[in-house]
Amino acid sequence: MKKFLRISAALAALAVSAISCTDRTQVLKVYNWSDYIAEDVLEDFEQWYEAQTGEKIKVIYQTFDVNESMLSKIEIGHEDFDVVCPSDYIIERMLNTGDLLPLDFAEIPDSINYIKMNRAPYIEGMFRSINPDIDANDYSVAYMWGTTGIIYNKKYVTPEEASTWNVIRNPKFANKVLIKDAPRDVYAPVLIYLKQAELAAGNTTLASLMRDSSDESIAAVKDYLLSVVKNGVYGWEADFGKEDLTKDRAWVSLNWSGDAVWAIDEAKNVGVDLDYIVPEEGSTVWFDGWVIPKYAKNVKAATYFIDFMCRPDIAIRNMDETGYVAANGAREVLESQIDEEYEPIDLTYFFGEGADSIRVNPVLYPDAKVIARCALEHDWGQDTEKLLTMWQEVKGAE
Ligand code: N2P
């Protein structure tokens, strides 16, 4: 895996002012997660766009680390990003608040309509489940997907210790624990952990926990997280945590599967043995998707950009460099990941018939059994504020 394309907000702002005299139809403003695209893909898009349309385009690329900060730039700041990559529950919120434009691919010739050619039914089904009244597939195209779990250093932590969320407050790993600075993605596993007896007794379901924003549950998760802080955390991280793991500074990380793939791979090169597990109590499955916010100024280029991201060779490059898994159902994508070193797993849920015994990295593509204990997060509307307040209080308690 190579170094990521990092364009700082300051640089991007400079670029914007430098081209401020340029016609806005020649500018595409992309707002994506950091460490989430392969190098040179943006330049390739500029060339491809010109070849397809005869028009020049300059991509202005900005990044974010936290869903909620990205959202506030659009919800409150009304920034004119043309294409943005929020997570599932944020897409749900943007649909509910009317902040998204419907996608229209009619102008894109069939021969290059990569979205149509490579849809993954599993992901489309998840999108459809977001909102019973509006089909999210009409407003968004998934980019990457994965699970939330525990990355651990095999020298210090056993698979048994890592297979419960409670590993984050295990005294053996005090001050060696990294927590993703992503309030919803930490809240969900902690709540699942706290409610495991009720889940086992059938008194609640993972799906209903994903909508649980009650004061009682927020307070219970807060207490738990305060005990984690008391035990000792190494840090709350956005993207730098991968390096703390590969350099042996942290041993346990509550993290996303894509960061795990990247970190495991990098660590191998320096003799550090990491692994990733989705704890037994259950977890979240998530996806991030491209959307066009209602303040967009270049819908045409945004639409072509989304299409280009679905071209299988581009999806493969993005996967190989970031560690994340493209939400792309193309056979070519699956074949690019097959590796005889892995045990066969059942991927029919994603690639359909004939994919019941595929040798791929199970961190990238979880086996159907893992997926069965994962659920999708949902928007909390106004209650999100309560969570963000709790999150600041917990982090401030360090
Ligand atoms: C990559 C961020 C991935 C976002 N840095 C996972 N939802």
Short mmCIF file of C-alpha atoms and ligand atoms in Angstrom, two decimals:
data_model
loop_
_atom_site.label_atom_id
_atom_site.label_comp_id
_atom_site.label_asym_id
_atom_site.label_seq_id
_atom_site.Cartn_x
_atom_site.Cartn_y
_atom_site.Cartn_z
CA MET A 1 0.00 0.00 0.00
CA LYS A 2 1.23 3.42 -0.86
CA LYS A 3 1.19 6.72 0.95
CA PHE A 4 -2.13 8.47 0.76
CA LEU A 5 -3.04 11.52 -1.20
CA ARG A 6 -3.28 14.19 1.48
CA ILE A 7 -4.52 17.59 0.47
CA SER A 8 -4.86 19.86 3.45
CA ALA A 9 -7.79 22.19 3.80
CA ALA A 10 -5.36 25.13 3.59
CA LEU A 11 -3.91 23.94 0.30
CA ALA A 12 -7.33 23.27 -1.07
CA ALA A 13 -8.43 26.76 -0.06
CA LEU A 14 -5.43 28.22 -1.88
CA ALA A 15 -6.31 26.21 -4.94
CA VAL A 16 -9.87 27.53 -4.78
CA SER A 17 -8.72 31.15 -4.64
CA ALA A 18 -6.25 30.54 -7.48
CA ILE A 19 -9.04 29.39 -9.74
CA SER A 20 -11.66 31.76 -8.45
CA CYS A 21 -11.64 33.54 -11.79
CA THR A 22 -12.36 30.23 -13.55
CA ASP A 23 -15.86 29.35 -14.66
CA ARG A 24 -17.50 27.26 -11.89
CA THR A 25 -18.59 24.69 -14.52
CA GLN A 26 -14.89 23.88 -14.87
CA VAL A 27 -14.48 23.16 -11.15
CA LEU A 28 -15.58 20.09 -9.22
CA LYS A 29 -15.50 20.38 -5.42
CA VAL A 30 -15.14 16.94 -3.82
CA TYR A 31 -15.38 16.45 -0.03
CA ASN A 32 -14.22 13.01 1.06
CA TRP A 33 -12.84 11.17 4.10
CA SER A 34 -9.09 11.44 4.51
CA ASP A 35 -7.02 8.42 3.38
CA TYR A 36 -9.89 7.29 1.21
CA ILE A 37 -8.79 7.47 -2.43
CA ALA A 38 -5.83 6.28 -4.49
CA GLU A 39 -3.18 8.66 -5.66
CA ASP A 40 -3.64 9.99 -9.20
CA VAL A 41 -7.29 8.98 -9.45
CA LEU A 42 -8.35 12.63 -9.37
CA GLU A 43 -6.02 13.53 -12.22
CA ASP A 44 -7.22 10.53 -14.16
CA PHE A 45 -10.78 11.70 -13.64
CA GLU A 46 -9.95 15.15 -15.03
CA GLN A 47 -8.57 13.56 -18.20
CA TRP A 48 -11.41 11.07 -18.53
CA TYR A 49 -14.03 13.79 -18.06
CA GLU A 50 -12.50 15.86 -20.82
CA ALA A 51 -12.32 12.84 -23.12
CA GLN A 52 -16.00 12.03 -22.49
CA THR A 53 -17.49 15.52 -22.57
CA GLY A 54 -14.97 17.69 -24.38
CA GLU A 55 -14.99 19.97 -21.32
CA LYS A 56 -12.17 20.79 -18.95
CA ILE A 57 -12.52 20.18 -15.23
CA LYS A 58 -10.34 20.93 -12.20
CA VAL A 59 -10.97 18.90 -9.05
CA ILE A 60 -10.74 20.73 -5.74
CA TYR A 61 -10.37 18.01 -3.14
CA GLN A 62 -10.98 18.52 0.58
CA THR A 63 -11.06 15.93 3.34
CA PHE A 64 -12.72 15.33 6.70
CA ASP A 65 -12.19 12.81 9.52
CA VAL A 66 -15.53 12.92 11.30
CA ASN A 67 -19.01 12.62 9.75
CA GLU A 68 -20.52 15.25 12.03
CA SER A 69 -18.00 17.97 11.16
CA MET A 70 -18.53 17.32 7.44
CA LEU A 71 -22.28 17.55 7.95
CA SER A 72 -22.17 20.85 9.78
CA LYS A 73 -20.24 22.45 6.89
CA ILE A 74 -23.17 21.58 4.66
CA GLU A 75 -26.12 21.88 7.07
CA ILE A 76 -24.97 25.06 8.77
CA GLY A 77 -22.29 26.42 6.45
CA HIS A 78 -24.17 25.67 3.19
CA GLU A 79 -20.82 25.06 1.49
CA ASP A 80 -21.09 24.45 -2.22
CA PHE A 81 -19.47 21.01 -2.39
CA ASP A 82 -20.51 19.17 -5.54
CA VAL A 83 -19.99 15.65 -4.28
CA VAL A 84 -19.59 14.37 -0.72
CA CYS A 85 -19.11 10.96 0.87
CA PRO A 86 -21.10 10.62 4.14
CA SER A 87 -21.84 7.43 6.04
CA ASP A 88 -25.19 5.63 5.94
CA TYR A 89 -26.86 7.34 8.92
CA ILE A 90 -25.77 10.76 7.67
CA ILE A 91 -27.17 10.01 4.21
CA GLU A 92 -30.38 9.12 6.03
CA ARG A 93 -30.33 12.46 7.84
CA MET A 94 -29.61 14.40 4.65
CA LEU A 95 -32.52 12.63 2.97
CA ASN A 96 -34.77 13.51 5.89
CA THR A 97 -33.72 17.17 5.89
CA GLY A 98 -34.04 17.48 2.10
CA ASP A 99 -30.35 18.34 1.69
CA LEU A 100 -29.70 16.01 -1.26
CA LEU A 101 -30.37 16.26 -4.96
CA PRO A 102 -31.72 13.19 -6.76
CA LEU A 103 -29.13 11.54 -9.01
CA ASP A 104 -29.72 11.53 -12.73
CA PHE A 105 -27.47 9.41 -14.92
CA ALA A 106 -29.55 9.80 -18.09
CA GLU A 107 -26.86 11.91 -19.71
CA ILE A 108 -24.17 9.26 -19.23
CA PRO A 109 -23.99 6.88 -22.22
CA ASP A 110 -24.78 3.23 -21.41
CA SER A 111 -21.33 2.13 -22.57
CA ILE A 112 -19.73 4.06 -19.69
CA ASN A 113 -22.51 3.81 -17.12
CA TYR A 114 -20.41 1.93 -14.55
CA ILE A 115 -23.01 2.39 -11.83
CA LYS A 116 -25.62 0.46 -13.77
CA MET A 117 -23.12 -2.24 -14.75
CA ASN A 118 -21.68 -2.85 -11.28
CA ARG A 119 -24.40 -2.45 -8.72
CA ALA A 120 -24.08 -4.74 -5.69
CA PRO A 121 -27.54 -6.02 -4.68
CA TYR A 122 -26.49 -6.35 -1.02
CA ILE A 123 -25.55 -2.68 -0.82
CA GLU A 124 -28.60 -1.57 -2.77
CA GLY A 125 -30.76 -3.51 -0.31
CA MET A 126 -29.08 -1.76 2.64
CA PHE A 127 -29.68 1.61 0.99
CA ARG A 128 -33.31 0.76 0.47
CA SER A 129 -33.68 -0.10 4.15
CA ILE A 130 -32.52 3.38 5.17
CA ASN A 131 -35.84 5.08 4.61
CA PRO A 132 -39.14 3.31 3.84
CA ASP A 133 -40.52 6.38 2.04
CA ILE A 134 -37.59 7.46 -0.12
CA ASP A 135 -35.33 5.02 -1.98
CA ALA A 136 -31.83 6.14 -0.98
CA ASN A 137 -30.51 4.51 -4.19
CA ASP A 138 -32.05 7.45 -6.06
CA TYR A 139 -29.86 9.88 -4.10
CA SER A 140 -26.64 8.06 -3.40
CA VAL A 141 -24.19 5.53 -4.78
CA ALA A 142 -22.17 3.53 -2.27
CA TYR A 143 -18.39 3.94 -2.37
CA MET A 144 -16.86 1.75 0.36
CA TRP A 145 -18.26 -0.46 3.09
CA GLY A 146 -17.09 -2.51 6.04
CA THR A 147 -17.50 -3.39 9.69
CA THR A 148 -16.42 -1.93 13.04
CA GLY A 149 -14.22 -4.11 15.20
CA ILE A 150 -11.02 -4.47 17.17
CA ILE A 151 -7.52 -4.31 15.70
CA TYR A 152 -5.08 -5.95 18.10
CA ASN A 153 -1.40 -6.71 18.42
CA LYS A 154 -1.00 -10.48 18.59
CA LYS A 155 2.13 -10.22 20.70
CA TYR A 156 0.17 -8.84 23.67
CA VAL A 157 -3.49 -9.62 23.04
CA THR A 158 -5.10 -13.01 22.41
CA PRO A 159 -7.99 -13.50 19.93
CA GLU A 160 -10.19 -14.42 22.92
CA GLU A 161 -9.35 -11.14 24.68
CA ALA A 162 -10.07 -9.20 21.47
CA SER A 163 -13.35 -10.95 20.77
CA THR A 164 -15.24 -8.87 23.33
CA TRP A 165 -15.69 -5.09 23.24
CA ASN A 166 -14.69 -5.11 26.88
CA VAL A 167 -11.08 -5.44 25.70
CA ILE A 168 -11.04 -1.62 25.61
CA ARG A 169 -11.14 -1.49 29.39
CA ASN A 170 -9.13 -4.62 30.13
CA PRO A 171 -6.57 -3.53 32.79
CA LYS A 172 -3.90 -5.56 30.94
CA PHE A 173 -4.06 -3.04 28.11
CA ALA A 174 -4.35 0.16 30.14
CA ASN A 175 -2.98 3.16 28.18
CA LYS A 176 -2.54 0.98 25.08
CA VAL A 177 -6.05 1.43 23.73
CA LEU A 178 -6.98 3.64 20.80
CA ILE A 179 -10.58 4.68 20.27
CA LYS A 180 -11.84 5.98 16.95
CA ASP A 181 -12.99 9.57 17.31
CA ALA A 182 -16.36 8.69 15.80
CA PRO A 183 -19.12 9.05 18.42
CA ARG A 184 -21.79 6.92 16.75
CA ASP A 185 -19.38 4.13 15.79
CA VAL A 186 -18.21 3.85 19.40
CA TYR A 187 -21.60 4.33 21.01
CA ALA A 188 -23.11 1.44 19.00
CA PRO A 189 -20.65 -1.31 20.03
CA VAL A 190 -20.63 -0.18 23.67
CA LEU A 191 -24.43 -0.26 23.78
CA ILE A 192 -24.41 -3.71 22.16
CA TYR A 193 -21.92 -4.85 24.80
CA LEU A 194 -24.03 -3.44 27.64
CA LYS A 195 -27.23 -4.99 26.27
CA GLN A 196 -25.81 -8.40 25.47
CA ALA A 197 -27.96 -10.23 28.03
CA GLU A 198 -31.13 -8.62 26.63
CA LEU A 199 -30.02 -9.46 23.11
CA ALA A 200 -29.39 -13.08 24.04
CA ALA A 201 -32.78 -13.32 25.77
CA GLY A 202 -34.50 -11.92 22.68
CA ASN A 203 -35.74 -8.84 24.59
CA THR A 204 -34.13 -6.47 22.13
CA THR A 205 -32.57 -6.63 18.66
CA LEU A 206 -29.45 -5.14 17.12
CA ALA A 207 -31.65 -3.17 14.75
CA SER A 208 -33.55 -1.51 17.60
CA LEU A 209 -30.34 -0.72 19.49
CA MET A 210 -29.14 1.18 16.42
CA ARG A 211 -32.07 3.59 16.89
CA ASP A 212 -31.75 3.82 20.68
CA SER A 213 -30.95 7.41 21.63
CA SER A 214 -32.70 7.30 25.01
CA ASP A 215 -31.25 9.31 27.89
CA GLU A 216 -30.87 6.08 29.81
CA SER A 217 -28.76 4.38 27.13
CA ILE A 218 -26.64 7.48 26.52
CA ALA A 219 -25.98 7.68 30.28
CA ALA A 220 -25.07 3.97 30.44
CA VAL A 221 -22.66 4.29 27.52
CA LYS A 222 -21.18 7.42 29.09
CA ASP A 223 -20.53 5.61 32.39
CA TYR A 224 -18.91 2.77 30.55
CA LEU A 225 -16.69 5.09 28.51
CA LEU A 226 -15.67 6.97 31.66
CA SER A 227 -14.50 3.66 33.09
CA VAL A 228 -12.50 3.09 29.88
CA VAL A 229 -10.89 6.51 30.32
CA LYS A 230 -10.15 5.70 33.97
CA ASN A 231 -8.48 2.47 32.92
CA GLY A 232 -6.33 4.50 30.51
CA VAL A 233 -6.60 5.19 26.78
CA TYR A 234 -3.68 5.84 24.47
CA GLY A 235 -5.78 8.27 22.47
CA TRP A 236 -8.87 9.16 20.46
CA GLU A 237 -7.82 9.01 16.86
CA ALA A 238 -9.07 9.96 13.45
CA ASP A 239 -6.49 8.54 11.06
CA PHE A 240 -3.12 8.72 12.76
CA GLY A 241 -3.94 5.64 14.87
CA LYS A 242 -2.87 3.25 12.15
CA GLU A 243 0.70 4.36 12.68
CA ASP A 244 0.52 3.98 16.47
CA LEU A 245 -0.44 0.36 15.87
CA THR A 246 2.21 -0.41 13.28
CA LYS A 247 4.87 1.18 15.50
CA ASP A 248 3.78 -0.93 18.49
CA ARG A 249 2.79 2.13 20.57
CA ALA A 250 -0.85 1.01 20.92
CA TRP A 251 -2.03 -2.60 21.10
CA VAL A 252 -5.80 -2.40 20.85
CA SER A 253 -7.88 -0.19 18.59
CA LEU A 254 -11.64 0.17 18.23
CA ASN A 255 -11.64 0.82 14.53
CA TRP A 256 -13.00 0.20 11.03
CA SER A 257 -12.15 -2.85 8.95
CA GLY A 258 -10.43 -0.79 6.23
CA ASP A 259 -8.01 0.80 8.70
CA ALA A 260 -7.37 -2.74 9.91
CA VAL A 261 -6.45 -4.03 6.45
CA TRP A 262 -4.08 -1.11 5.91
CA ALA A 263 -2.49 -1.37 9.37
CA ILE A 264 -2.09 -5.18 9.24
CA ASP A 265 -0.38 -4.89 5.88
CA GLU A 266 1.96 -2.06 6.90
CA ALA A 267 2.77 -3.70 10.24
CA LYS A 268 3.84 -6.90 8.49
CA ASN A 269 6.59 -4.94 6.73
CA VAL A 270 8.10 -3.92 10.07
CA GLY A 271 7.63 -7.25 11.84
CA VAL A 272 4.56 -6.28 13.90
CA ASP A 273 1.76 -8.85 13.89
CA LEU A 274 -1.71 -7.30 13.96
CA ASP A 275 -5.12 -8.87 13.44
CA TYR A 276 -8.77 -7.75 13.36
CA ILE A 277 -11.87 -9.25 14.90
CA VAL A 278 -15.56 -8.36 14.96
CA PRO A 279 -16.46 -9.06 18.62
CA GLU A 280 -18.89 -11.82 19.42
CA GLU A 281 -21.49 -9.54 21.04
CA GLY A 282 -22.25 -8.00 17.61
CA SER A 283 -21.30 -4.85 15.74
CA THR A 284 -22.14 -2.43 12.97
CA VAL A 285 -21.88 -2.87 9.24
CA TRP A 286 -21.55 0.52 7.52
CA PHE A 287 -21.15 2.05 4.12
CA ASP A 288 -20.20 5.48 2.83
CA GLY A 289 -21.84 6.77 -0.32
CA TRP A 290 -21.47 9.59 -2.82
CA VAL A 291 -24.21 12.19 -2.69
CA ILE A 292 -24.80 15.56 -4.36
CA PRO A 293 -25.80 18.15 -1.74
CA LYS A 294 -28.44 20.69 -2.66
CA TYR A 295 -25.88 23.54 -2.60
CA ALA A 296 -23.80 21.85 -5.35
CA LYS A 297 -22.89 24.04 -8.29
CA ASN A 298 -21.59 21.46 -10.74
CA VAL A 299 -24.06 18.60 -10.81
CA LYS A 300 -22.93 17.39 -14.22
CA ALA A 301 -19.30 16.86 -13.23
CA ALA A 302 -20.39 15.42 -9.87
CA THR A 303 -22.52 12.84 -11.69
CA TYR A 304 -19.62 11.86 -13.95
CA PHE A 305 -17.32 11.67 -10.92
CA ILE A 306 -19.63 9.24 -9.12
CA ASP A 307 -19.79 7.14 -12.28
CA PHE A 308 -16.00 7.13 -12.64
CA MET A 309 -15.57 5.91 -9.04
CA CYS A 310 -17.66 2.86 -10.00
CA ARG A 311 -15.37 1.86 -12.88
CA PRO A 312 -13.95 -1.48 -11.70
CA ASP A 313 -10.27 -0.66 -12.31
CA ILE A 314 -10.68 2.60 -10.37
CA ALA A 315 -12.51 0.80 -7.56
CA ILE A 316 -9.67 -1.73 -7.38
CA ARG A 317 -7.02 1.01 -7.19
CA ASN A 318 -8.93 2.77 -4.43
CA MET A 319 -9.28 -0.50 -2.52
CA ASP A 320 -5.67 -1.50 -2.88
CA GLU A 321 -4.36 1.81 -1.62
CA THR A 322 -6.77 2.52 1.21
CA GLY A 323 -7.50 -0.96 2.60
CA TYR A 324 -11.25 -0.33 2.32
CA VAL A 325 -13.66 -2.42 0.25
CA ALA A 326 -15.41 -0.97 -2.76
CA ALA A 327 -19.18 -1.34 -2.71
CA ASN A 328 -18.90 -2.65 -6.23
CA GLY A 329 -20.44 -5.91 -7.37
CA ALA A 330 -18.23 -6.38 -10.46
CA ARG A 331 -16.74 -9.85 -10.79
CA GLU A 332 -13.46 -8.16 -11.78
CA VAL A 333 -13.32 -6.53 -8.33
CA LEU A 334 -13.84 -9.85 -6.55
CA GLU A 335 -11.28 -11.59 -8.75
CA SER A 336 -8.68 -8.93 -8.02
CA GLN A 337 -8.87 -9.85 -4.32
CA ILE A 338 -8.66 -13.65 -4.56
CA ASP A 339 -5.62 -15.03 -2.79
CA GLU A 340 -4.91 -18.72 -2.14
CA GLU A 341 -3.42 -17.90 1.29
CA TYR A 342 -6.96 -17.45 2.72
CA GLU A 343 -9.57 -20.01 3.78
CA PRO A 344 -12.69 -20.07 1.57
CA ILE A 345 -15.61 -18.00 2.83
CA ASP A 346 -19.26 -17.55 1.88
CA LEU A 347 -19.80 -14.32 -0.05
CA THR A 348 -23.07 -15.13 -1.77
CA TYR A 349 -24.73 -12.31 0.19
CA PHE A 350 -22.55 -9.87 -1.77
CA PHE A 351 -21.60 -11.46 -5.10
CA GLY A 352 -24.56 -13.81 -5.54
CA GLU A 353 -24.68 -17.45 -6.66
CA GLY A 354 -21.38 -19.22 -7.13
CA ALA A 355 -19.60 -17.08 -4.53
CA ASP A 356 -20.09 -19.51 -1.64
CA SER A 357 -16.46 -20.54 -1.32
CA ILE A 358 -14.12 -17.67 -2.14
CA ARG A 359 -10.56 -17.27 -0.91
CA VAL A 360 -10.32 -13.61 0.05
CA ASN A 361 -9.10 -11.68 3.06
CA PRO A 362 -11.94 -12.05 5.62
CA VAL A 363 -11.16 -8.62 7.06
CA LEU A 364 -12.01 -7.12 3.68
CA TYR A 365 -15.05 -9.27 2.99
CA PRO A 366 -16.58 -10.65 6.18
CA ASP A 367 -18.06 -14.12 6.07
CA ALA A 368 -21.89 -14.28 6.05
CA LYS A 369 -21.73 -15.44 9.72
CA VAL A 370 -20.06 -12.18 10.77
CA ILE A 371 -22.52 -10.09 8.77
CA ALA A 372 -25.35 -11.87 10.57
CA ARG A 373 -24.27 -10.28 13.86
CA CYS A 374 -23.95 -6.75 12.44
CA ALA A 375 -26.53 -4.00 11.92
CA LEU A 376 -26.75 -0.62 10.23
CA GLU A 377 -26.80 2.62 12.25
CA HIS A 378 -29.69 5.04 11.84
CA ASP A 379 -30.13 8.79 12.07
CA TRP A 380 -31.14 10.13 15.49
CA GLY A 381 -32.31 13.54 14.28
CA GLN A 382 -32.12 16.16 17.07
CA ASP A 383 -30.94 13.58 19.63
CA THR A 384 -27.53 13.59 17.94
CA GLU A 385 -26.73 16.72 19.99
CA LYS A 386 -27.09 14.71 23.22
CA LEU A 387 -24.54 12.21 21.97
CA LEU A 388 -22.06 14.88 20.88
CA THR A 389 -22.29 16.54 24.31
CA MET A 390 -21.70 13.21 26.05
CA TRP A 391 -18.75 12.53 23.73
CA GLN A 392 -17.06 15.84 24.62
CA GLU A 393 -17.59 15.16 28.33
CA VAL A 394 -16.01 11.72 28.07
CA LYS A 395 -13.03 12.94 26.07
CA GLY A 396 -12.62 15.89 28.42
CA ALA A 397 -12.49 13.55 31.41
CA GLU A 398 -9.06 12.23 30.40
C1 N2P B 1 -11.04 6.41 6.01
C2 N2P B 1 -12.35 6.65 6.65
C3 N2P B 1 -13.30 5.56 6.48
C4 N2P B 1 -14.64 5.89 6.93
N1 N2P B 1 -10.06 7.21 6.55
C5 N2P B 1 -15.39 4.74 7.43
N2 N2P B 1 -16.74 5.02 7.54
#
